[in-house]
XYZ file of C-alpha atoms in Angstrom:
233
model
C 78.253 292.126 204.115
C 77.399 291.266 200.659
C 80.066 289.205 200.117
C 79.344 286.238 203.052
C 76.390 285.420 201.073
C 77.965 285.673 197.688
C 80.533 283.049 199.155
C 77.983 280.858 200.914
C 76.073 280.223 197.265
C 79.341 280.017 195.687
C 80.125 276.895 197.459
C 76.588 275.197 197.348
C 76.893 275.492 193.859
C 80.382 273.708 194.256
C 79.387 271.051 196.335
C 76.379 270.412 194.116
C 78.366 270.190 191.449
C 80.440 267.559 192.582
C 77.786 265.299 193.867
C 75.904 265.275 190.689
C 79.431 264.834 189.042
C 79.729 261.616 190.670
C 76.124 260.046 191.084
C 75.596 260.656 187.291
C 78.219 257.861 186.080
C 76.609 255.608 189.110
C 73.068 256.206 188.040
C 74.144 255.626 184.414
C 75.779 252.431 185.408
C 72.940 251.022 187.096
C 70.457 252.254 184.187
C 72.513 250.365 181.766
C 72.577 247.274 183.566
C 69.192 245.861 182.687
C 69.192 246.788 179.014
C 72.515 245.209 178.984
C 71.301 242.265 180.314
C 68.132 242.138 178.043
C 70.335 242.436 175.304
C 72.849 239.497 176.235
C 69.479 237.208 176.959
C 68.435 238.150 173.261
C 71.874 236.807 171.792
C 71.421 233.408 173.953
C 71.331 230.710 171.372
C 68.476 228.269 171.128
C 68.687 224.998 173.218
C 69.921 222.401 170.723
C 69.707 224.638 168.107
C 72.443 222.728 165.575
C 70.366 219.640 165.559
C 67.101 221.509 164.980
C 68.674 223.319 162.143
C 69.961 219.828 160.928
C 66.293 218.793 161.005
C 65.473 222.107 159.113
C 67.901 221.945 156.154
C 66.691 218.521 155.589
C 63.366 219.617 155.368
C 64.407 222.401 152.905
C 66.693 220.214 150.990
C 63.389 218.154 150.244
C 61.460 221.177 149.236
C 63.649 222.854 147.228
C 63.953 219.867 144.791
C 59.764 219.424 145.034
C 59.226 223.158 143.583
C 61.218 222.627 140.251
C 60.290 219.406 139.702
C 56.344 220.190 139.782
C 57.087 223.465 137.816
C 58.642 221.064 135.493
C 55.764 218.198 135.622
C 53.372 221.133 135.485
C 54.280 222.771 132.428
C 54.509 219.815 130.627
C 51.068 218.893 131.795
C 49.238 221.928 130.459
C 51.290 222.171 126.806
C 49.840 221.180 123.647
C 50.337 217.205 123.501
C 52.637 217.062 126.228
C 55.444 219.204 123.984
C 58.029 221.590 124.880
C 60.968 223.796 122.899
C 64.086 221.762 123.907
C 64.928 225.233 124.564
C 62.053 225.969 127.472
C 62.504 221.618 128.109
C 66.117 222.922 129.052
C 65.443 226.145 131.076
C 62.723 223.869 133.242
C 65.139 220.550 133.685
C 68.734 222.591 134.695
C 66.847 223.823 138.310
C 65.965 220.078 138.850
C 69.454 219.173 138.229
C 70.767 221.456 140.487
C 68.342 220.920 143.453
C 68.778 217.344 143.485
C 72.901 217.535 143.285
C 72.556 219.812 146.366
C 70.099 217.599 147.914
C 72.695 214.736 147.494
C 75.615 216.725 148.841
C 77.519 214.980 151.733
C 79.191 216.765 154.232
C 83.593 216.788 153.558
C 85.027 214.050 155.546
C 87.223 214.892 158.760
C 90.762 214.861 157.774
C 92.583 211.253 158.565
C 94.197 211.095 161.850
C 97.857 210.589 161.581
C 99.447 207.097 162.050
C 100.636 205.586 165.385
C 103.914 204.486 164.807
C 104.448 200.537 164.691
C 104.962 198.713 168.229
C 108.742 197.340 168.398
C 108.594 193.777 167.728
C 108.049 190.874 170.601
C 110.524 187.973 171.083
C 109.742 185.044 168.792
C 107.888 182.288 170.769
C 108.113 179.174 170.665
C 105.622 176.997 168.265
C 102.464 175.783 169.404
C 101.321 172.551 167.950
C 98.455 172.978 165.604
C 95.058 171.967 166.233
C 93.130 169.766 164.412
C 91.446 171.351 161.213
C 87.885 172.221 161.921
C 84.967 172.019 159.282
C 84.001 174.820 156.588
C 80.738 176.356 158.297
C 78.411 176.007 155.437
C 78.441 179.442 152.886
C 75.400 181.827 154.049
C 73.339 182.903 151.095
C 74.282 186.397 149.466
C 70.923 187.828 149.405
C 67.735 187.729 151.671
C 65.478 184.881 151.584
C 62.751 187.081 149.888
C 65.243 188.524 147.038
C 65.057 192.111 147.906
C 67.559 194.499 148.530
C 67.878 196.967 151.453
C 68.823 200.357 150.643
C 71.921 201.479 152.072
C 70.807 205.466 151.323
C 66.890 205.700 150.714
C 67.609 209.210 149.800
C 70.602 208.950 147.931
C 69.159 206.086 145.912
C 65.205 208.230 146.065
C 67.358 211.687 144.410
C 69.311 209.224 141.921
C 65.819 207.890 140.928
C 64.126 210.937 140.658
C 66.942 212.432 138.265
C 66.586 209.549 135.884
C 62.801 209.904 135.680
C 63.239 213.309 134.990
C 65.511 213.201 132.547
C 62.895 210.256 131.082
C 60.253 212.940 131.275
C 62.361 216.043 129.106
C 62.929 213.556 126.432
C 59.266 212.671 126.028
C 58.597 216.181 126.205
C 60.911 217.051 123.457
C 60.398 213.995 121.439
C 56.650 214.498 119.854
C 55.053 211.111 121.185
C 52.277 212.415 123.540
C 51.436 208.610 125.006
C 55.427 208.745 125.950
C 54.681 211.547 128.099
C 51.834 210.143 129.639
C 53.977 207.043 130.710
C 56.515 209.538 131.538
C 54.806 211.500 134.294
C 53.749 208.776 136.998
C 57.555 207.552 137.438
C 58.564 211.304 138.409
C 55.625 211.733 140.744
C 56.580 208.137 142.125
C 59.936 209.669 142.406
C 58.687 212.645 144.707
C 57.057 210.519 147.287
C 59.818 208.238 147.754
C 62.158 211.534 148.052
C 59.709 212.682 150.697
C 59.241 209.165 152.141
C 62.941 208.383 152.475
C 63.640 211.961 154.178
C 61.038 211.411 156.852
C 62.018 208.080 157.546
C 66.120 208.870 157.767
C 66.188 212.503 157.846
C 66.445 212.128 162.000
C 63.072 214.508 161.719
C 60.581 214.156 164.985
C 58.191 211.500 164.669
C 54.561 212.576 163.539
C 52.275 213.036 166.184
C 48.827 213.297 164.004
C 46.260 211.336 165.683
C 45.083 207.852 163.370
C 48.377 208.141 161.542
C 50.048 205.549 160.800
C 53.669 204.688 162.232
C 56.649 205.187 159.582
C 58.742 202.156 159.164
C 62.383 202.202 160.499
C 65.687 203.356 158.361
C 67.345 200.426 157.114
C 70.720 200.222 158.901
C 72.498 199.130 155.226
C 72.287 195.937 155.649
C 69.504 193.155 156.814
C 70.077 190.467 159.721
C 71.846 187.698 158.265
C 70.378 183.786 159.293
C 73.050 182.805 161.680
C 75.173 179.870 160.829
C 74.785 176.028 162.243
C 76.769 175.196 165.109
C 79.954 173.583 164.339
C 80.101 169.823 165.560
């Protein structure tokens, strides 16, 4: 008579084990689903991330130039009569050149597309009668009316001018003439300001929205509008 309860207990344990074994994976899958979704959401890219990263890089390149140049200026201005040992001047000038070279680097050009085959020649057509020659239009002026030049790449021009002014400062700081140092510092400061201005104007950055700040000028397109030629008679 004792065997019957033992069989019932064994059957109950077996059924319970089967139910738990079946429900376990289902419950685990259900609990993992929200966690997996949150991980996928965390890895989702920021909208317009590439464009924003390009703006961040533009500012980073400009900032990477500012720091070594200001370090050079600070060291020269604090030195006795603005003079530095040649080794120290070279050591300070090297990061400036590297930063300017990095900021001036351009993206590699895309490979040229394969040329399309030449179209088969068309049959010759009968010659048309010549039209009378029109009078030549007067030559357009090569320069702007006020003699100013429009920069095709303001940032590149600013970097080039900054490097030249830094070279002049290093030469003055190792040449023994304090007067030359005093005259070489302002062009470097102006070069930094020009670089910042060129970066803000032509770097594709968002427009400033500080109250009371005047609007920045638009970046030149590389060529100014030429005056229209007079109508032919």
